[in-house]
């Protein structure tokens, strides 16, 4: 399915753009067997003659099950990978945006490292006012 998503996302990315995926936690990537943002960024970069830079490392737990206020309060969850050069400018790429807190946090980390953020491309947006509850699998009104 990532190839199909990359085909949809690629036209939104200017040719030659540096892409930085908004990575998930190591634990979550291990559960899935891959990091969806990394794989999407790699595939889009291939389609757009761009560069994919695996620069961010996410620390802490996943935000699944957190209320909107808890998500927005979270900061400092990303670090730059040691030894990976920070590009002068980049576009963030992620699979889903709920509150924008993760994108904001990733962008702040890159900016602190000297990277100009060109924007962000995401595949899906969680409808405003909805969240995944801590227990159960049903979406509920917040």
Backbone as JSON Lines, residues from 0, in Angstrom:
{"i":0,"aa":"X","n":[0.81,-1.21,0.0],"ca":[0.0,0.0,0.0],"c":[0.85,1.26,0.0]}
{"i":1,"aa":"X","n":[2.1,1.18,0.47],"ca":[2.95,2.37,0.5],"c":[3.29,2.88,-0.89]}
{"i":2,"aa":"X","n":[3.43,1.98,-1.87],"ca":[3.67,2.43,-3.24],"c":[2.47,3.22,-3.76]}
{"i":3,"aa":"X","n":[1.27,2.77,-3.45],"ca":[0.07,3.48,-3.89],"c":[-0.02,4.86,-3.22]}
{"i":4,"aa":"X","n":[0.29,4.92,-1.92],"ca":[0.28,6.22,-1.23],"c":[1.36,7.14,-1.78]}
{"i":5,"aa":"X","n":[2.53,6.59,-2.07],"ca":[3.62,7.4,-2.63],"c":[3.2,7.99,-3.97]}
{"i":6,"aa":"X","n":[2.48,7.22,-4.77],"ca":[2.01,7.72,-6.06],"c":[1.05,8.89,-5.89]}
{"i":7,"aa":"X","n":[0.25,8.86,-4.82],"ca":[-0.68,9.96,-4.55],"c":[0.02,11.19,-3.98]}
{"i":8,"aa":"X","n":[1.03,10.96,-3.14],"ca":[1.72,12.06,-2.46],"c":[2.76,12.72,-3.36]}
{"i":9,"aa":"X","n":[3.43,11.97,-4.2],"ca":[4.54,12.48,-5.0],"c":[4.22,13.76,-5.78]}
{"i":10,"aa":"X","n":[3.06,13.88,-6.42],"ca":[2.77,15.13,-7.15],"c":[2.7,16.38,-6.26]}
{"i":11,"aa":"X","n":[2.56,16.19,-4.96],"ca":[2.5,17.33,-4.03],"c":[3.89,17.83,-3.64]}
{"i":12,"aa":"X","n":[4.92,17.09,-4.02],"ca":[6.29,17.4,-3.62],"c":[7.06,17.94,-4.82]}
{"i":13,"aa":"X","n":[7.62,19.15,-4.71],"ca":[8.42,19.68,-5.81],"c":[9.62,18.78,-6.1]}
{"i":14,"aa":"X","n":[9.92,18.6,-7.38],"ca":[11.05,17.76,-7.78],"c":[12.33,18.25,-7.12]}
{"i":15,"aa":"X","n":[13.15,17.3,-6.68],"ca":[14.44,17.62,-6.09],"c":[14.4,18.03,-4.62]}
{"i":16,"aa":"X","n":[13.24,17.98,-4.0],"ca":[13.1,18.39,-2.61],"c":[13.73,17.39,-1.64]}
{"i":17,"aa":"X","n":[14.32,17.9,-0.58],"ca":[14.82,17.06,0.5],"c":[13.64,16.72,1.41]}
{"i":18,"aa":"X","n":[13.41,15.43,1.61],"ca":[12.32,14.96,2.47],"c":[12.87,14.41,3.77]}
{"i":19,"aa":"X","n":[12.25,14.81,4.88],"ca":[12.6,14.28,6.2],"c":[11.34,13.64,6.78]}
{"i":20,"aa":"X","n":[11.37,12.32,6.98],"ca":[10.2,11.67,7.56],"c":[10.05,11.97,9.04]}
{"i":21,"aa":"X","n":[8.81,12.11,9.48],"ca":[8.5,12.26,10.89],"c":[8.35,10.83,11.43]}
{"i":22,"aa":"X","n":[9.44,10.34,11.96],"ca":[9.53,8.93,12.35],"c":[8.67,8.59,13.56]}
{"i":23,"aa":"X","n":[8.37,7.32,13.67],"ca":[7.67,6.8,14.84],"c":[8.73,6.31,15.84]}
{"i":24,"aa":"X","n":[8.28,5.8,16.96],"ca":[9.23,5.29,17.95],"c":[9.81,3.96,17.47]}
{"i":25,"aa":"X","n":[10.98,3.6,17.98],"ca":[11.59,2.31,17.62],"c":[10.66,1.15,17.96]}
{"i":26,"aa":"X","n":[10.02,1.26,19.09],"ca":[9.11,0.2,19.53],"c":[7.97,0.01,18.54]}
{"i":27,"aa":"X","n":[7.36,1.12,18.14],"ca":[6.23,1.04,17.21],"c":[6.69,0.52,15.84]}
{"i":28,"aa":"X","n":[7.85,0.95,15.38],"ca":[8.38,0.46,14.12],"c":[8.66,-1.03,14.2]}
{"i":29,"aa":"X","n":[9.17,-1.48,15.34],"ca":[9.45,-2.91,15.52],"c":[8.15,-3.72,15.52]}
{"i":30,"aa":"X","n":[7.09,-3.19,16.13],"ca":[5.79,-3.88,16.13],"c":[5.25,-4.04,14.71]}
{"i":31,"aa":"X","n":[5.4,-3.01,13.89],"ca":[4.89,-3.03,12.52],"c":[5.85,-3.76,11.57]}
{"i":32,"aa":"X","n":[7.12,-3.74,11.92],"ca":[8.13,-4.3,11.03],"c":[8.73,-3.26,10.1]}
{"i":33,"aa":"X","n":[8.3,-2.03,10.22],"ca":[8.82,-0.92,9.41],"c":[8.31,0.39,9.99]}
{"i":34,"aa":"X","n":[8.91,1.48,9.55],"ca":[8.44,2.82,9.92],"c":[7.75,3.4,8.69]}
{"i":35,"aa":"X","n":[6.46,3.6,8.78],"ca":[5.68,4.01,7.62],"c":[6.12,5.36,7.06]}
{"i":36,"aa":"X","n":[6.49,6.31,7.89],"ca":[6.92,7.62,7.39],"c":[8.24,7.51,6.64]}
{"i":37,"aa":"X","n":[9.17,6.72,7.17],"ca":[10.44,6.51,6.47],"c":[10.23,5.89,5.09]}
{"i":38,"aa":"X","n":[9.42,4.84,5.08],"ca":[9.19,4.14,3.82],"c":[8.45,5.02,2.81]}
{"i":39,"aa":"X","n":[7.5,5.79,3.27],"ca":[6.79,6.71,2.39],"c":[7.73,7.77,1.84]}
{"i":40,"aa":"X","n":[8.55,8.37,2.71],"ca":[9.5,9.4,2.28],"c":[10.48,8.84,1.24]}
{"i":41,"aa":"X","n":[10.97,7.64,1.48],"ca":[11.92,7.02,0.55],"c":[11.28,6.84,-0.82]}
{"i":42,"aa":"X","n":[10.07,6.33,-0.84],"ca":[9.38,6.08,-2.1],"c":[9.03,7.37,-2.84]}
{"i":43,"aa":"X","n":[8.6,8.39,-2.11],"ca":[8.29,9.68,-2.74],"c":[9.56,10.31,-3.29]}
{"i":44,"aa":"X","n":[10.65,10.27,-2.54],"ca":[11.93,10.83,-3.01],"c":[12.36,10.15,-4.31]}
{"i":45,"aa":"X","n":[12.21,8.84,-4.4],"ca":[12.57,8.12,-5.63],"c":[11.73,8.61,-6.81]}
{"i":46,"aa":"X","n":[10.46,8.87,-6.57],"ca":[9.56,9.3,-7.65],"c":[9.83,10.75,-8.08]}
{"i":47,"aa":"X","n":[10.33,11.56,-7.17],"ca":[10.5,13.0,-7.44],"c":[11.95,13.42,-7.6]}
{"i":48,"aa":"X","n":[12.86,12.45,-7.76],"ca":[14.29,12.76,-7.89],"c":[14.76,13.62,-6.73]}
{"i":49,"aa":"X","n":[14.2,13.35,-5.58],"ca":[14.55,14.11,-4.39],"c":[15.49,13.3,-3.51]}
{"i":50,"aa":"X","n":[15.72,13.83,-2.35],"ca":[16.59,13.19,-1.38],"c":[15.77,12.88,-0.14]}
{"i":51,"aa":"X","n":[16.0,11.71,0.39],"ca":[15.37,11.28,1.63],"c":[16.46,11.27,2.7]}
{"i":52,"aa":"X","n":[16.25,12.01,3.79],"ca":[17.23,12.09,4.86],"c":[16.59,11.57,6.15]}
{"i":53,"aa":"X","n":[17.08,10.44,6.63],"ca":[16.59,9.84,7.86],"c":[17.3,10.52,9.01]}
{"i":54,"aa":"X","n":[16.77,11.66,9.43],"ca":[17.46,12.55,10.36],"c":[16.88,12.56,11.76]}
{"i":55,"aa":"X","n":[15.59,12.32,11.9],"ca":[14.92,12.42,13.2],"c":[14.83,11.08,13.92]}
{"i":56,"aa":"X","n":[14.98,11.13,15.23],"ca":[14.74,9.98,16.1],"c":[13.7,10.41,17.12]}
{"i":57,"aa":"X","n":[12.65,9.63,17.23],"ca":[11.58,9.95,18.18],"c":[11.82,9.21,19.48]}
{"i":58,"aa":"X","n":[11.63,9.91,20.58],"ca":[11.8,9.34,21.92],"c":[10.49,9.43,22.67]}
{"i":59,"aa":"X","n":[10.31,8.54,23.63],"ca":[9.09,8.55,24.43],"c":[8.04,7.65,23.81]}
{"i":60,"aa":"X","n":[6.88,7.65,24.41],"ca":[5.81,6.77,23.98],"c":[5.0,7.34,22.83]}
{"i":61,"aa":"X","n":[4.18,6.49,22.27],"ca":[3.28,6.9,21.2],"c":[2.18,7.8,21.77]}
{"i":62,"aa":"X","n":[1.58,8.61,20.93],"ca":[0.52,9.51,21.38],"c":[-0.86,8.88,21.27]}
{"i":63,"aa":"X","n":[-0.93,7.69,20.75],"ca":[-2.23,7.04,20.62],"c":[-2.89,6.94,21.99]}
{"i":64,"aa":"X","n":[-4.13,7.35,22.06],"ca":[-4.88,7.3,23.3],"c":[-4.78,8.55,24.15]}
{"i":65,"aa":"X","n":[-3.93,9.5,23.74],"ca":[-3.82,10.75,24.5],"c":[-4.9,11.73,24.07]}
{"i":66,"aa":"X","n":[-5.39,12.5,25.01],"ca":[-6.36,13.54,24.71],"c":[-5.67,14.68,23.97]}
{"i":67,"aa":"X","n":[-6.44,15.52,23.33],"ca":[-5.92,16.64,22.54],"c":[-4.94,17.5,23.35]}
{"i":68,"aa":"X","n":[-5.34,17.87,24.55],"ca":[-4.48,18.71,25.38],"c":[-3.16,18.04,25.72]}
{"i":69,"aa":"X","n":[-3.19,16.76,25.97],"ca":[-1.95,16.01,26.27],"c":[-1.05,15.97,25.04]}
{"i":70,"aa":"X","n":[-1.63,15.78,23.88],"ca":[-0.85,15.77,22.64],"c":[-0.19,17.13,22.41]}
{"i":71,"aa":"X","n":[-0.98,18.19,22.57],"ca":[-0.46,19.54,22.32],"c":[0.61,19.95,23.32]}
{"i":72,"aa":"X","n":[0.56,19.39,24.53],"ca":[1.54,19.74,25.56],"c":[2.88,19.02,25.37]}
{"i":73,"aa":"X","n":[2.88,17.95,24.61],"ca":[4.12,17.16,24.44],"c":[5.13,17.95,23.6]}
{"i":74,"aa":"X","n":[6.35,18.0,24.09],"ca":[7.43,18.71,23.39],"c":[8.73,17.94,23.6]}
{"i":75,"aa":"X","n":[9.7,18.18,22.73],"ca":[11.02,17.61,22.9],"c":[11.1,16.12,22.65]}
{"i":76,"aa":"X","n":[10.22,15.59,21.79],"ca":[10.2,14.15,21.55],"c":[11.15,13.71,20.45]}
{"i":77,"aa":"X","n":[11.76,14.66,19.75],"ca":[12.67,14.31,18.66],"c":[14.09,14.77,18.95]}
{"i":78,"aa":"X","n":[15.04,14.01,18.4],"ca":[16.46,14.36,18.43],"c":[16.98,14.18,17.02]}
{"i":79,"aa":"X","n":[18.05,14.91,16.7],"ca":[18.71,14.71,15.42],"c":[19.65,13.52,15.53]}
{"i":80,"aa":"X","n":[19.7,12.7,14.51],"ca":[20.61,11.56,14.51],"c":[22.04,12.08,14.42]}
{"i":81,"aa":"X","n":[22.89,11.63,15.34],"ca":[24.3,12.05,15.3],"c":[24.96,11.63,13.99]}
{"i":82,"aa":"X","n":[25.77,12.52,13.45],"ca":[26.53,12.2,12.25],"c":[25.78,12.37,10.94]}
{"i":83,"aa":"X","n":[24.49,12.7,11.01],"ca":[23.71,12.9,9.78],"c":[23.65,14.41,9.51]}
{"i":84,"aa":"X","n":[24.16,14.84,8.36],"ca":[24.15,16.28,8.06],"c":[22.72,16.83,7.97]}
{"i":85,"aa":"X","n":[22.53,17.99,8.54],"ca":[21.23,18.66,8.49],"c":[21.15,19.44,7.18]}
{"i":86,"aa":"X","n":[20.12,19.19,6.37],"ca":[20.01,19.92,5.1],"c":[19.64,21.38,5.36]}
{"i":87,"aa":"X","n":[19.98,22.26,4.43],"ca":[19.63,23.68,4.62],"c":[18.12,23.91,4.6]}
{"i":88,"aa":"X","n":[17.38,23.07,3.86],"ca":[15.92,23.19,3.78],"c":[15.34,21.8,3.53]}
{"i":89,"aa":"X","n":[14.13,21.55,4.07],"ca":[13.51,20.24,3.9],"c":[12.0,20.35,4.06]}
{"i":90,"aa":"X","n":[11.34,19.33,3.52],"ca":[9.9,19.16,3.63],"c":[9.66,17.95,4.53]}
{"i":91,"aa":"X","n":[8.84,18.12,5.56],"ca":[8.49,17.0,6.43],"c":[7.45,16.13,5.75]}
{"i":92,"aa":"X","n":[7.51,14.82,6.02],"ca":[6.52,13.91,5.47],"c":[6.09,12.95,6.56]}
{"i":93,"aa":"X","n":[4.76,12.77,6.69],"ca":[4.2,11.89,7.73],"c":[2.95,11.22,7.19]}
{"i":94,"aa":"X","n":[2.5,10.21,7.91],"ca":[1.32,9.48,7.46],"c":[0.02,10.14,7.91]}
{"i":95,"aa":"X","n":[-0.07,10.52,9.19],"ca":[-1.31,11.05,9.74],"c":[-1.03,12.25,10.64]}
{"i":96,"aa":"X","n":[-1.87,13.27,10.54],"ca":[-1.8,14.4,11.46],"c":[-3.12,14.44,12.24]}
{"i":97,"aa":"X","n":[-2.99,14.57,13.56],"ca":[-4.18,14.66,14.41],"c":[-4.3,16.09,14.92]}
{"i":98,"aa":"X","n":[-3.39,16.51,15.78],"ca":[-3.42,17.89,16.3],"c":[-2.36,18.77,15.66]}
{"i":99,"aa":"X","n":[-1.37,18.17,15.04],"ca":[-0.24,18.92,14.49],"c":[0.92,19.01,15.47]}
{"i":100,"aa":"X","n":[0.74,18.5,16.69],"ca":[1.78,18.6,17.71],"c":[3.05,17.85,17.32]}
{"i":101,"aa":"X","n":[2.92,16.69,16.72],"ca":[4.1,15.93,16.32],"c":[4.85,16.65,15.21]}
{"i":102,"aa":"X","n":[4.12,17.16,14.23],"ca":[4.76,17.93,13.16],"c":[5.46,19.17,13.71]}
{"i":103,"aa":"X","n":[4.79,19.86,14.61],"ca":[5.38,21.06,15.22],"c":[6.67,20.72,15.95]}
{"i":104,"aa":"X","n":[6.65,19.63,16.69],"ca":[7.81,19.2,17.46],"c":[8.97,18.8,16.54]}
{"i":105,"aa":"X","n":[8.66,18.06,15.49],"ca":[9.68,17.65,14.52],"c":[10.27,18.87,13.82]}
{"i":106,"aa":"X","n":[9.41,19.8,13.42],"ca":[9.87,21.03,12.75],"c":[10.76,21.86,13.67]}
{"i":107,"aa":"X","n":[10.4,21.95,14.93],"ca":[11.21,22.72,15.89],"c":[12.6,22.1,16.06]}
{"i":108,"aa":"X","n":[12.66,20.77,16.07],"ca":[13.95,20.09,16.22],"c":[14.82,20.36,15.0]}
{"i":109,"aa":"X","n":[14.25,20.27,13.81],"ca":[15.01,20.54,12.59],"c":[15.46,22.0,12.52]}
{"i":110,"aa":"X","n":[14.55,22.9,12.85],"ca":[14.88,24.33,12.82],"c":[16.01,24.66,13.8]}
{"i":111,"aa":"X","n":[15.98,24.04,14.97],"ca":[17.05,24.26,15.96],"c":[18.39,23.76,15.43]}
{"i":112,"aa":"X","n":[18.34,22.79,14.52],"ca":[19.56,22.26,13.91],"c":[20.0,23.05,12.69]}
{"i":113,"aa":"X","n":[19.24,24.09,12.32],"ca":[19.63,24.95,11.21],"c":[18.91,24.68,9.91]}
{"i":114,"aa":"X","n":[17.87,23.88,9.93],"ca":[17.13,23.55,8.71],"c":[15.91,24.46,8.57]}
{"i":115,"aa":"X","n":[15.73,25.0,7.37],"ca":[14.53,25.79,7.08],"c":[13.43,24.81,6.66]}
{"i":116,"aa":"X","n":[12.28,24.88,7.31],"ca":[11.17,23.97,7.04],"c":[10.34,24.54,5.9]}
{"i":117,"aa":"X","n":[10.23,23.78,4.82],"ca":[9.48,24.22,3.64],"c":[7.99,23.96,3.79]}
{"i":118,"aa":"X","n":[7.63,23.06,4.71],"ca":[6.25,22.69,4.92],"c":[6.17,21.23,5.31]}
{"i":119,"aa":"X","n":[4.98,20.68,5.19],"ca":[4.77,19.27,5.53],"c":[3.72,18.69,4.59]}
{"i":120,"aa":"X","n":[3.92,17.43,4.27],"ca":[2.94,16.68,3.49],"c":[2.53,15.48,4.33]}
{"i":121,"aa":"X","n":[1.23,15.3,4.48],"ca":[0.71,14.14,5.23],"c":[-0.32,13.43,4.35]}
{"i":122,"aa":"X","n":[-0.49,12.15,4.62],"ca":[-1.42,11.34,3.84],"c":[-2.85,11.53,4.33]}
{"i":123,"aa":"X","n":[-3.03,11.62,5.64],"ca":[-4.38,11.69,6.2],"c":[-4.43,12.64,7.4]}
{"i":124,"aa":"X","n":[-5.62,13.14,7.65],"ca":[-5.85,14.02,8.8],"c":[-6.99,13.44,9.61]}
{"i":125,"aa":"X","n":[-6.78,13.35,10.91],"ca":[-7.85,12.92,11.81],"c":[-8.85,14.07,11.92]}
{"i":126,"aa":"X","n":[-10.14,13.8,11.79],"ca":[-11.13,14.88,11.89],"c":[-11.0,15.65,13.21]}
{"i":127,"aa":"X","n":[-11.14,16.95,13.15],"ca":[-11.08,17.78,14.34],"c":[-12.13,17.36,15.35]}
{"i":128,"aa":"X","n":[-11.74,17.37,16.63],"ca":[-12.68,17.04,17.68],"c":[-12.84,15.55,17.92]}
{"i":129,"aa":"X","n":[-11.98,14.75,17.31],"ca":[-12.06,13.3,17.5],"c":[-10.71,12.8,17.97]}
{"i":130,"aa":"X","n":[-10.74,11.76,18.76],"ca":[-9.51,11.18,19.26],"c":[-9.71,9.69,19.46]}
{"i":131,"aa":"X","n":[-8.62,8.99,19.57],"ca":[-8.7,7.57,19.87],"c":[-8.72,7.43,21.39]}
{"i":132,"aa":"X","n":[-9.7,6.76,21.96],"ca":[-9.77,6.64,23.41],"c":[-8.66,5.75,23.95]}
{"i":133,"aa":"X","n":[-8.36,5.9,25.24],"ca":[-7.33,5.07,25.88],"c":[-7.73,3.61,25.89]}
{"i":134,"aa":"X","n":[-8.98,3.33,26.01],"ca":[-9.46,1.94,26.04],"c":[-10.48,1.75,24.93]}
{"i":135,"aa":"X","n":[-10.44,0.61,24.31],"ca":[-11.39,0.34,23.22],"c":[-10.87,0.85,21.91]}
{"i":136,"aa":"X","n":[-11.51,0.51,20.83],"ca":[-11.03,0.88,19.53],"c":[-11.93,1.85,18.79]}
{"i":137,"aa":"X","n":[-12.97,2.32,19.39],"ca":[-13.95,3.18,18.74],"c":[-13.57,4.63,18.9]}
{"i":138,"aa":"X","n":[-13.76,5.43,17.84],"ca":[-13.53,6.86,17.95],"c":[-14.69,7.51,18.69]}
{"i":139,"aa":"X","n":[-14.37,8.46,19.53],"ca":[-15.4,9.14,20.3],"c":[-15.24,10.65,20.15]}
{"i":140,"aa":"X","n":[-16.32,11.36,20.34],"ca":[-16.25,12.83,20.31],"c":[-15.46,13.33,21.51]}
{"i":141,"aa":"X","n":[-14.58,14.27,21.28],"ca":[-13.78,14.82,22.39],"c":[-14.49,15.99,23.03]}
